Coordinates of N, CA and C in Angstrom, one line a residue:
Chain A
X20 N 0.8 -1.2 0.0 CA 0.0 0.0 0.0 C 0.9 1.3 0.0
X21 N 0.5 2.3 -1.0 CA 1.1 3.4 -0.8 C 1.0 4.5 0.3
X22 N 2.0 4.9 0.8 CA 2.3 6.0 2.0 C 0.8 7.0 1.6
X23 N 1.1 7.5 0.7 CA -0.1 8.8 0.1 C -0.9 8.0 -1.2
X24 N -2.3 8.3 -0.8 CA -3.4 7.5 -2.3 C -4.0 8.4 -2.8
X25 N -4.0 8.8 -4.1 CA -4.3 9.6 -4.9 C -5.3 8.8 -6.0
X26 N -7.1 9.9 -6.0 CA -7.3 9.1 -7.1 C -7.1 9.7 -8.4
X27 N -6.1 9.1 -9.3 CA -5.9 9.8 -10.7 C -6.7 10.4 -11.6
X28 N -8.0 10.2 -11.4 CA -9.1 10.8 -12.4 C -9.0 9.8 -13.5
X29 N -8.9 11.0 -14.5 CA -9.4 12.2 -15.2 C -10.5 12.6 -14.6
X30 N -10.8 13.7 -14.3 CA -11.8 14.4 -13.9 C -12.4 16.0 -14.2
X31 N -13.4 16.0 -14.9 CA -13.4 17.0 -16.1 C -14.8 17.6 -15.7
X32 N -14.8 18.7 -15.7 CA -16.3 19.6 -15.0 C -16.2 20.8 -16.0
X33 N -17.3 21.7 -16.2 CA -18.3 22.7 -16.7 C -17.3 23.8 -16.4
X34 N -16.9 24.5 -16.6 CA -16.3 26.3 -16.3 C -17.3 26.5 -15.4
X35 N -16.4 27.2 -14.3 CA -17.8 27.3 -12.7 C -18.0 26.4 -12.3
X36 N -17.7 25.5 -11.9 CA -18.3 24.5 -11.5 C -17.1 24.4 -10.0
X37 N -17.4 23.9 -8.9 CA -16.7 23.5 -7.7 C -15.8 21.9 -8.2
X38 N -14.3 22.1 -7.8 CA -13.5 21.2 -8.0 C -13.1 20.6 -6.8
X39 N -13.2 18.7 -6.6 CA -13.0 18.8 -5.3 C -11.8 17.7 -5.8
X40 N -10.7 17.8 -5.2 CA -9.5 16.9 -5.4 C -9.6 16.4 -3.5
X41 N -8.8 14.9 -3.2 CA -8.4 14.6 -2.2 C -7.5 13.5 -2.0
X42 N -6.8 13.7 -0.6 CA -5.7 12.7 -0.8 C -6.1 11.6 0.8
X43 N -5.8 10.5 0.9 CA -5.6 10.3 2.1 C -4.2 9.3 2.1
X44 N -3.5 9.1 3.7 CA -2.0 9.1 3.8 C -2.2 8.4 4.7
X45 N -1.1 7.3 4.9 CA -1.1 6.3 6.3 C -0.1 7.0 7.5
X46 N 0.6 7.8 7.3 CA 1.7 7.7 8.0 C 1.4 9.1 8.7
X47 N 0.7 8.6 10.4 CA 0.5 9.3 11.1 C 1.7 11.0 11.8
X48 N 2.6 10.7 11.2 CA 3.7 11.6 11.3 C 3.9 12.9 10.3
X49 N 3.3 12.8 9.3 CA 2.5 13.9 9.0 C 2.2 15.0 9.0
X50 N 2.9 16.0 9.1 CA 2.6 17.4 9.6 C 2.3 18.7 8.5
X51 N 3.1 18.3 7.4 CA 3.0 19.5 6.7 C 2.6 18.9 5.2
X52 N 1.7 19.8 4.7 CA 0.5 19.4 3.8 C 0.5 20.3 2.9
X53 N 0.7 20.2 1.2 CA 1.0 20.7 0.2 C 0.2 20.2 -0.8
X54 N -0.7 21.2 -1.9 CA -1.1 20.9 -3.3 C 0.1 21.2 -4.6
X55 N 0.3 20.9 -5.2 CA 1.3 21.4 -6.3 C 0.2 21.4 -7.8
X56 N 0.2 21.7 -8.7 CA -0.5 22.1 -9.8 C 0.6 21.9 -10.9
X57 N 0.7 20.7 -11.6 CA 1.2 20.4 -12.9 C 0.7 20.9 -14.0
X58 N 1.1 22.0 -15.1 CA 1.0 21.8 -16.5 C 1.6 20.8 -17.3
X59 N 1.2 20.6 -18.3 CA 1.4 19.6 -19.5 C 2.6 19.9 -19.5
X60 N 3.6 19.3 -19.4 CA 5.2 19.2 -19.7 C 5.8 20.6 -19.0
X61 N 5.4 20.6 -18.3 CA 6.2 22.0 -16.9 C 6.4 20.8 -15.7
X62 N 7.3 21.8 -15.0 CA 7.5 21.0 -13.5 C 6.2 21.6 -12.7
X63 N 6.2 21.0 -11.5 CA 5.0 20.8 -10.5 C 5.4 22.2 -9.7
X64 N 4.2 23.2 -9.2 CA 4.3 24.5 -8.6 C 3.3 24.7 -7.8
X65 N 4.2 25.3 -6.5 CA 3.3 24.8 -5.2 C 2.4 25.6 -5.3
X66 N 0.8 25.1 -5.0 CA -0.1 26.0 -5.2 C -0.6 26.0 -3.6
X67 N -0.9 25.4 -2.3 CA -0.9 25.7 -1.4 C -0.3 25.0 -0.5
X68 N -0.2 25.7 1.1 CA 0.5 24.4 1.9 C 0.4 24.8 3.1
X69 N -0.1 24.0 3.7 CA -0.8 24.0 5.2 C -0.2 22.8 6.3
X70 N 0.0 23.8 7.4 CA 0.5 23.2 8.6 C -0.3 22.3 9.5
X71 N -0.1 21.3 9.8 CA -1.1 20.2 10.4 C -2.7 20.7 10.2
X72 N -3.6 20.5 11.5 CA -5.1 20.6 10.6 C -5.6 21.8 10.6
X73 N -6.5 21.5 9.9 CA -6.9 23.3 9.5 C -7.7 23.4 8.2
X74 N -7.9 24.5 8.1 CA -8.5 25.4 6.7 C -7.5 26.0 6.3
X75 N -7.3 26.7 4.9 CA -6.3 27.4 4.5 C -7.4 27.7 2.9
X76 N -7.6 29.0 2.6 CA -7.7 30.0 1.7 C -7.4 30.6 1.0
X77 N -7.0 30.8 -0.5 CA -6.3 31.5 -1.0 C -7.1 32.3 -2.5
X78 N -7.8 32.9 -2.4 CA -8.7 33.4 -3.4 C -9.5 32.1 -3.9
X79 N -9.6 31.8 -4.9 CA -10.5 30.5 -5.5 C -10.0 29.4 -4.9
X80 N -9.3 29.2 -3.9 CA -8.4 27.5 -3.6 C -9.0 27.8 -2.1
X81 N -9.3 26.4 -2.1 CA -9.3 26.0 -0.3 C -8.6 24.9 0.0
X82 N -7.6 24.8 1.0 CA -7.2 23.5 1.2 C -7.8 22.7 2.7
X83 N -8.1 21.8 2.7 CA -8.6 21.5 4.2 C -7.3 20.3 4.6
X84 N -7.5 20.1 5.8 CA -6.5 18.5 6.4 C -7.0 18.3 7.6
X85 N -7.4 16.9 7.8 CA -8.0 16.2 9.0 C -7.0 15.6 9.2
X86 N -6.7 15.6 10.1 CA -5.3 14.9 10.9 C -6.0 13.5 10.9
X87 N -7.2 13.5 12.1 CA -7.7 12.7 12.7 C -7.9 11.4 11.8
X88 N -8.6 11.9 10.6 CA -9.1 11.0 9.6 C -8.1 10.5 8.6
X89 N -6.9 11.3 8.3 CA -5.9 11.1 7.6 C -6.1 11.6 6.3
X90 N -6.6 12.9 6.1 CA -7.7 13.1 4.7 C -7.0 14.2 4.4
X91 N -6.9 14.9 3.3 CA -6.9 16.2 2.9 C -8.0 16.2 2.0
X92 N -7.7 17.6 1.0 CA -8.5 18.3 0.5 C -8.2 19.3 -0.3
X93 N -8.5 19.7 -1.8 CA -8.4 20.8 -2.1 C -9.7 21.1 -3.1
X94 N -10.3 22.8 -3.0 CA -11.3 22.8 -3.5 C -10.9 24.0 -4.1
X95 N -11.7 23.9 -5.5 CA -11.4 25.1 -6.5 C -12.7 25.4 -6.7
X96 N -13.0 26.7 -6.3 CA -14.6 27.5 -6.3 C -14.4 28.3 -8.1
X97 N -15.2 28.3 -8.6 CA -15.7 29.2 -10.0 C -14.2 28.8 -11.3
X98 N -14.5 27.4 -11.4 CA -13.0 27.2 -12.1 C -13.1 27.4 -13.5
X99 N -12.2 27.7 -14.0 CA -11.8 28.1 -15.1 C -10.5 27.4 -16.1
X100 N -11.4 27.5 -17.3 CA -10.2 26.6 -18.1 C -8.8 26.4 -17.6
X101 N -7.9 27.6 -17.2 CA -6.4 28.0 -17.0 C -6.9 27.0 -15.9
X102 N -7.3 26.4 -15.0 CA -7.1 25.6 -13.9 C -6.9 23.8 -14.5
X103 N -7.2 23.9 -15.8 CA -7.2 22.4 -16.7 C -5.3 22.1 -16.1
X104 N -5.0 21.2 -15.3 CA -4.1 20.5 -15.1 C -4.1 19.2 -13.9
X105 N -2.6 18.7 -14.1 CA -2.6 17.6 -12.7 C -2.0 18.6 -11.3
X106 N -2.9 18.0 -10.4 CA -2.4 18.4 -9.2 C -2.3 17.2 -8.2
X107 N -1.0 17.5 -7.6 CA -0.6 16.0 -6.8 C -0.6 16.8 -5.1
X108 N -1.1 16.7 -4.7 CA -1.1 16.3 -3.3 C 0.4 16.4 -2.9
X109 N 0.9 16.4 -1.3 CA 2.5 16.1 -0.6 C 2.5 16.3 0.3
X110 N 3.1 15.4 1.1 CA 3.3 16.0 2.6 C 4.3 15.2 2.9
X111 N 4.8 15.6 4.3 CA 5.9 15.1 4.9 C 6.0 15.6 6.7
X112 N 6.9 14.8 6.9 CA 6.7 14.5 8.7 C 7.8 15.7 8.8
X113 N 7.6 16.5 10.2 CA 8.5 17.4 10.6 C 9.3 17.2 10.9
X114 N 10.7 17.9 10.3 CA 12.1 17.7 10.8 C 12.6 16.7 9.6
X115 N 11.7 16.2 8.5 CA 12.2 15.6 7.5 C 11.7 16.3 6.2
X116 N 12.7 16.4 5.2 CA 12.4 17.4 4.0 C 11.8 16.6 2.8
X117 N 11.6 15.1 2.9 CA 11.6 14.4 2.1 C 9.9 14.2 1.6
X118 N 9.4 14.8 0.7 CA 8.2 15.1 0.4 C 8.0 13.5 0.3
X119 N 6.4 13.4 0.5 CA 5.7 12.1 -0.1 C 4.4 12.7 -1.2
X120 N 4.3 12.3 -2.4 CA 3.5 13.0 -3.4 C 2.4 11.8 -3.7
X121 N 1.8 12.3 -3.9 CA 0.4 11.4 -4.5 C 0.3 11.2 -5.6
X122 N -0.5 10.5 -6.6 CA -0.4 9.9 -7.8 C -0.4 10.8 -8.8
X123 N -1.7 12.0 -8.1 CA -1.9 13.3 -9.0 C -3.6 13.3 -9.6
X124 N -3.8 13.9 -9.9 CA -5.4 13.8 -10.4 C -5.6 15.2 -11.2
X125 N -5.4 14.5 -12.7 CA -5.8 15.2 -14.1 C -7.2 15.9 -13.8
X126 N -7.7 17.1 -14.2 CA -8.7 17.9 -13.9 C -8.6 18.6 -15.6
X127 N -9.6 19.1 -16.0 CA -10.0 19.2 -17.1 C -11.3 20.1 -16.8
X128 N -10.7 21.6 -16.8 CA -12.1 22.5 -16.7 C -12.8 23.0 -18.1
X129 N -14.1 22.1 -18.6 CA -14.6 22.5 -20.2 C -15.3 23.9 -20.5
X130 N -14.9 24.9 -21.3 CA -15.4 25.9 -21.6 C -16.6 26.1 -21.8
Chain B
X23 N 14.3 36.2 -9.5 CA 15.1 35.3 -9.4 C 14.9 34.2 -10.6
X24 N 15.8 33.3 -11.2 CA 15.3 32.5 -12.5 C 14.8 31.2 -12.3
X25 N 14.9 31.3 -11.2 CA 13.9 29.7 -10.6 C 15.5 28.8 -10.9
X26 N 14.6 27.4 -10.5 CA 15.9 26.2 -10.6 C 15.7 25.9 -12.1
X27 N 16.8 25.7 -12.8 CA 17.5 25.9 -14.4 C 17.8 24.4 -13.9
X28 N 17.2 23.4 -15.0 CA 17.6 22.1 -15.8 C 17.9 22.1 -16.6
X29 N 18.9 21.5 -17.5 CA 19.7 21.2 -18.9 C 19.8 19.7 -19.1
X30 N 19.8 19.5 -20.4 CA 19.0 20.0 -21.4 C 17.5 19.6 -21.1
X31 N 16.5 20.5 -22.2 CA 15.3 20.3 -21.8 C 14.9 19.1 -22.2
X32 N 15.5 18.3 -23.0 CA 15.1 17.1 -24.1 C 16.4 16.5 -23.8
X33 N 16.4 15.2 -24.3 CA 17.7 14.3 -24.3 C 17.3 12.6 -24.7
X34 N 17.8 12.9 -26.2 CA 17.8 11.4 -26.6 C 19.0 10.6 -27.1
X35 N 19.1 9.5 -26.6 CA 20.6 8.8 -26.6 C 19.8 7.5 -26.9
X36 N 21.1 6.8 -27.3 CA 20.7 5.4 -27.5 C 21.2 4.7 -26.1
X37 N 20.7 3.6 -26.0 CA 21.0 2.7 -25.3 C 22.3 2.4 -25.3
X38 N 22.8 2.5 -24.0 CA 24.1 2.0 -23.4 C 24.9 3.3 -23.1
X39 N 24.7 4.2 -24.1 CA 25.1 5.6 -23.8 C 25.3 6.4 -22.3
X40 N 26.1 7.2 -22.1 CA 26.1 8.1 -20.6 C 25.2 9.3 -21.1
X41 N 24.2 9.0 -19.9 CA 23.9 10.6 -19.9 C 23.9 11.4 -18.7
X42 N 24.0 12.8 -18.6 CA 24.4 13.6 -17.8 C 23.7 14.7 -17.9
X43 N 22.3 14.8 -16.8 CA 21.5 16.1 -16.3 C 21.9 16.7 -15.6
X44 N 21.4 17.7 -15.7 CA 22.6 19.1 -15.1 C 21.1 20.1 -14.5
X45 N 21.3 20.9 -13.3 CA 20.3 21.6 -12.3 C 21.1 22.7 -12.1
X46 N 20.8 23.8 -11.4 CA 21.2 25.1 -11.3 C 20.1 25.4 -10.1
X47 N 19.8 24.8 -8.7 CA 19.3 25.4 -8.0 C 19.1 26.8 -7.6
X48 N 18.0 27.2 -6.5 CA 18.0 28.9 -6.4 C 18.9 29.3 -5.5
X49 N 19.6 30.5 -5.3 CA 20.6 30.9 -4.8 C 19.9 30.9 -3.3
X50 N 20.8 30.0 -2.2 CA 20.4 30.3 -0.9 C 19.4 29.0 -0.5
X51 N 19.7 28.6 -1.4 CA 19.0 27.2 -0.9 C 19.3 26.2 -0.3
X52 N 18.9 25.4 0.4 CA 20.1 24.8 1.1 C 19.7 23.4 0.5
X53 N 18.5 22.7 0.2 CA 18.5 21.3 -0.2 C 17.7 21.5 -1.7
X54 N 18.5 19.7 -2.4 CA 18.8 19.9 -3.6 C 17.9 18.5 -3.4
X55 N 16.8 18.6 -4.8 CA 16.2 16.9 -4.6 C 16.2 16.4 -6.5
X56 N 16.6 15.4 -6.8 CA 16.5 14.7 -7.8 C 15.0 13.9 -7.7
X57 N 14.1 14.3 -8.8 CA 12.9 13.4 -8.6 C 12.9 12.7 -10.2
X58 N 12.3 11.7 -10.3 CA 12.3 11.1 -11.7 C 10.1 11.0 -11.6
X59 N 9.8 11.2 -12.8 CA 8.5 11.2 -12.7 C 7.8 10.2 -13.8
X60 N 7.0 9.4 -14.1 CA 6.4 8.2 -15.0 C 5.0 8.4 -15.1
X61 N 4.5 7.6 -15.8 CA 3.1 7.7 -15.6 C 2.7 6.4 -14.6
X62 N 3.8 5.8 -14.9 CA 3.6 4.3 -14.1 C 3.5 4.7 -12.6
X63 N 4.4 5.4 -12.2 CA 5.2 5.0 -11.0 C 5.0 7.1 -10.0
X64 N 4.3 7.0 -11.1 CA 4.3 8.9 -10.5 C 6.2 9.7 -10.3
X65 N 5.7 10.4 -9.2 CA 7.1 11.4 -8.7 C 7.6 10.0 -8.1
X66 N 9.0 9.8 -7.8 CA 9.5 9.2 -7.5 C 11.3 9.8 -7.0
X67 N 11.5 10.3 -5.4 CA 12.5 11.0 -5.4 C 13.6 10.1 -5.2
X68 N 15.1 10.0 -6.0 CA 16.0 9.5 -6.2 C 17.0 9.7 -5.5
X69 N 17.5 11.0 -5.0 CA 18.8 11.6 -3.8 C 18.2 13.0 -3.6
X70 N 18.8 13.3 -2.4 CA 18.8 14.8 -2.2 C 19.9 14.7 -1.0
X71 N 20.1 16.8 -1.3 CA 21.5 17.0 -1.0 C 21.3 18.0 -0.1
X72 N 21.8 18.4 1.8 CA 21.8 19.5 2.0 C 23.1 19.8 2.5
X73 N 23.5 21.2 2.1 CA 24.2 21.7 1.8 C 25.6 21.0 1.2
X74 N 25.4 20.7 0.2 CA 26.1 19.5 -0.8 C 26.2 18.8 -0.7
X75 N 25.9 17.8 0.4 CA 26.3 16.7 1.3 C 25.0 15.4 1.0
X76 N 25.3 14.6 -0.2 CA 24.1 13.6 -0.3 C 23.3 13.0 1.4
X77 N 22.2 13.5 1.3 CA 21.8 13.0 2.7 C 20.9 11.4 2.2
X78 N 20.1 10.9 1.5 CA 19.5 9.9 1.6 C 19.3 9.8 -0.2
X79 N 20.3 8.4 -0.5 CA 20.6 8.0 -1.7 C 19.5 6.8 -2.2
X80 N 18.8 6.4 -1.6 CA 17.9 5.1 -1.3 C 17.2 4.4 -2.4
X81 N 16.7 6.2 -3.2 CA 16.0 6.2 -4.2 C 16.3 6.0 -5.5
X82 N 17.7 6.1 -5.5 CA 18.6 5.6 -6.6 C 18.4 4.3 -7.2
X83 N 17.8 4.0 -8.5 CA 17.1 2.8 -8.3 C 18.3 1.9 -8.9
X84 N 19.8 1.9 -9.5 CA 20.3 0.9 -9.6 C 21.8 1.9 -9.8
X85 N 23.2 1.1 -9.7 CA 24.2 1.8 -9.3 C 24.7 2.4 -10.9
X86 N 24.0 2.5 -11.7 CA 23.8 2.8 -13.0 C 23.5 4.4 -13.0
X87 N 23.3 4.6 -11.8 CA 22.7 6.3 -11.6 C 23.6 6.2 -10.4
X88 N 23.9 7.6 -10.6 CA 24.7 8.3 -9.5 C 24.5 10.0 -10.1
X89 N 24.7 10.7 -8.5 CA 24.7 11.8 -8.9 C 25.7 12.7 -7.6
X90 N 26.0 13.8 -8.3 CA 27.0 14.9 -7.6 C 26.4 16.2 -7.2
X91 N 27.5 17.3 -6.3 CA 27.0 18.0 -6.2 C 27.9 18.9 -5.4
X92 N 28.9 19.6 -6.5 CA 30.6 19.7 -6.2 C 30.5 21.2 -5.7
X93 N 29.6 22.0 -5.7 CA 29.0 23.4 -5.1 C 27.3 23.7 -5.1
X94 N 27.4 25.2 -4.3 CA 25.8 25.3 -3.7 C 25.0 25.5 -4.9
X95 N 25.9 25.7 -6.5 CA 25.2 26.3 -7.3 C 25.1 25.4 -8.5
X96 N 25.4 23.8 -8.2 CA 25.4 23.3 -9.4 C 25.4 21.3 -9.2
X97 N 24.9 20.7 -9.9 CA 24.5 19.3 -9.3 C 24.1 18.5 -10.6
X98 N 24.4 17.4 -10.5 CA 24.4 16.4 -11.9 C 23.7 15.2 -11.2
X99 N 22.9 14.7 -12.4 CA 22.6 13.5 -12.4 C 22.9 12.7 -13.5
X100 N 23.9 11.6 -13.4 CA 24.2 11.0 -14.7 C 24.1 8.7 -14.9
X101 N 23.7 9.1 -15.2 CA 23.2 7.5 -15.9 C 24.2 6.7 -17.1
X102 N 24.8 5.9 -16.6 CA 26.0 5.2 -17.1 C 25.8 3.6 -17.0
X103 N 25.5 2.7 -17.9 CA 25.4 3.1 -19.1 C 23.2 3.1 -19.4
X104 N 23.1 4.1 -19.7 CA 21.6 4.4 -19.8 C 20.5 3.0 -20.9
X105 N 19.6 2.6 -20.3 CA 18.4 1.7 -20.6 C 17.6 2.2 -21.1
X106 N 16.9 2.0 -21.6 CA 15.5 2.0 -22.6 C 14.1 2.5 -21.0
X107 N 14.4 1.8 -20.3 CA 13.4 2.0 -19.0 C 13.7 3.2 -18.1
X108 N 14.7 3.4 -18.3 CA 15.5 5.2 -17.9 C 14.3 6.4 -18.6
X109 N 14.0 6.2 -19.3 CA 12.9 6.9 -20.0 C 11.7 7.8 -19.3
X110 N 12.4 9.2 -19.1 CA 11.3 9.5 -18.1 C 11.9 11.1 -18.0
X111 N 10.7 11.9 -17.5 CA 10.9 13.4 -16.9 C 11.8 12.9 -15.6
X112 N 12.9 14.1 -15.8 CA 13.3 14.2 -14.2 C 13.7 15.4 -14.1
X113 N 13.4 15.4 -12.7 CA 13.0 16.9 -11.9 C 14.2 17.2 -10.7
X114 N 14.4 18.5 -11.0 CA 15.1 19.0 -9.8 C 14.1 20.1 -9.7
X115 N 14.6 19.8 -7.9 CA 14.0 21.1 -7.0 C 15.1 21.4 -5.9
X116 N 14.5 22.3 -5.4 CA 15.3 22.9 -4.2 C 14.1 23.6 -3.1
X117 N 14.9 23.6 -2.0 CA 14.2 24.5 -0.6 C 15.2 24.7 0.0
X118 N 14.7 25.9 1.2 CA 15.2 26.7 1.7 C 15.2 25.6 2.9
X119 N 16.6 26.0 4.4 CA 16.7 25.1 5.2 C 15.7 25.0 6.1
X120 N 15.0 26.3 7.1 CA 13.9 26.5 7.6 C 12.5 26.4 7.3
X121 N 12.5 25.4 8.2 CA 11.1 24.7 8.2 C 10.6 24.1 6.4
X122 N 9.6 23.2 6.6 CA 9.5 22.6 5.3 C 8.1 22.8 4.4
X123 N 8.6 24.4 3.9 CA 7.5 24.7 3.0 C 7.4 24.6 1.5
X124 N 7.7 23.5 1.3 CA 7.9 23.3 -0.2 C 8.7 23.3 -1.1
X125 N 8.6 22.3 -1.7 CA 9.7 22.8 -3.1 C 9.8 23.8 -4.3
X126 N 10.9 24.0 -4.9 CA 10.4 24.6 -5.9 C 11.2 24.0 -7.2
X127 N 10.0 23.1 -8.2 CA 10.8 22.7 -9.3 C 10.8 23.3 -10.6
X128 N 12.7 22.7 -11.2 CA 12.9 23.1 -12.4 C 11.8 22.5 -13.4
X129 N 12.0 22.7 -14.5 CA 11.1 22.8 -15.5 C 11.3 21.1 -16.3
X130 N 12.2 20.2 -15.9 CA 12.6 19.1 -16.2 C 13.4 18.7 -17.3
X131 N 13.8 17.6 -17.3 CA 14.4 17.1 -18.8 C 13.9 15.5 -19.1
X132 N 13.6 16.1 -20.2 CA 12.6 14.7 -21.1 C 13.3 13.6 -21.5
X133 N 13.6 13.0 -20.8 CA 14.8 11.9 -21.5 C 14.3 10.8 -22.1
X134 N 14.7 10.4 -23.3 CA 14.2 9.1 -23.9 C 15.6 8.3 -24.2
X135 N 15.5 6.9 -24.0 CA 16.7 6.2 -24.7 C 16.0 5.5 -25.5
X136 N 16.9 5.2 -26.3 CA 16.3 4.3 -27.8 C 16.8 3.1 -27.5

């Protein structure tokens, strides 16, 4: 079983429409919680990142993380084509730099 | 700032061939990560370095790869002699030493062997 489970999609919604991506993670050590946003042949660019559990906000992005449940979350409110990419999930236990990434989940916003 | 610089962006060799990726991390950074990426097998991190110093090699998947990292401003990954299953984006990134807010990756190199 993998450390971090990501489901890959493809997953493709309406312009405006609510995007809900999620990751869950076995390894209770766990502290620091990252979305990254892939384009088609670019490297991966951190789009948010949140410290143990919580909400986190950033104009159209929400990130959530339940410690408890072992769950994250990322939600994209009023999306728009330019959001058409993979985004992979990351996290890693404190005091170690060694990210763990998720499989990634293709998103496809249709005009 | 120009972000982390990978060379070349493309790279096709034949089989058996050496090849040699080349990174330019951000200035001030203190760790350096080799990741290789698939569709099979997703990110997959290979070595990383802080402050030059290989800290965990693990991910190195056969003694066919090795990589360096002879200053703060410059780091190789090279594949001797390179396979057909070598075939894949690889990614460098870098972060700062305090606390662990992310990476930030180069733009990759496309490597295909024939």
């Amino acid at each position: 079983q993998k450390e971090v489970e990501q489901d890959p999609g493809p997953l493709s919604v309406p312009e405006g429409a609510i995007v809900s991506l999620n990751c869950t993670y076995s390894n209770s050590a766990f502290q620091y919680f990252m979305w990254y946003r892939q384009y088609s042949r670019k490297g991966p660019e951190l789009l948010m990142y949140t410290y143990s559990s919580g909400n986190k906000e950033d104009g159209r992005f929400t990130a959530q993380v339940d410690k408890s449940s072992k769950y994250i979350s990322l939600f994209i409110r009023d999306s728009q084509p330019s959001d058409s990419a993979t985004y992979l999930c990351a996290m890693s236990a404190s005091g170690d730099y060694k990210l763990s990434f998720g499989a990634g989940t293709t998103v496809t916003v249709r005009a | 700032d120009a972000g982390v610089i990978q060379s070349p962006r493309h790279e096709v060799t034949e089989m058996g061939q050496e090849v040699t990726l080349r990174c330019k991390p951000i200035s001030g950074h203190d760790y350096l990560f080799w990741y290789r990426q698939t569709m099979m097998r997703g990110l997959e991190l290979l070595i990383y370095f802080n402050n030059n110093v290989p800290i965990d090699d693990s991910g190195m998947p056969e003694d066919r790869f090795s990589a360096k990292m002879p200053n703060a401003s410059f780091s190789t990954l090279k594949i001797q002699p390179s396979e057909p299953r070598d075939s894949a984006v690889y990614f460098c990134a870098s972060s700062i030493q305090t606390g662990n807010y992310g990476y930030t990756f180069g733009s990759g190199t496309r490597l295909t062997v024939v």
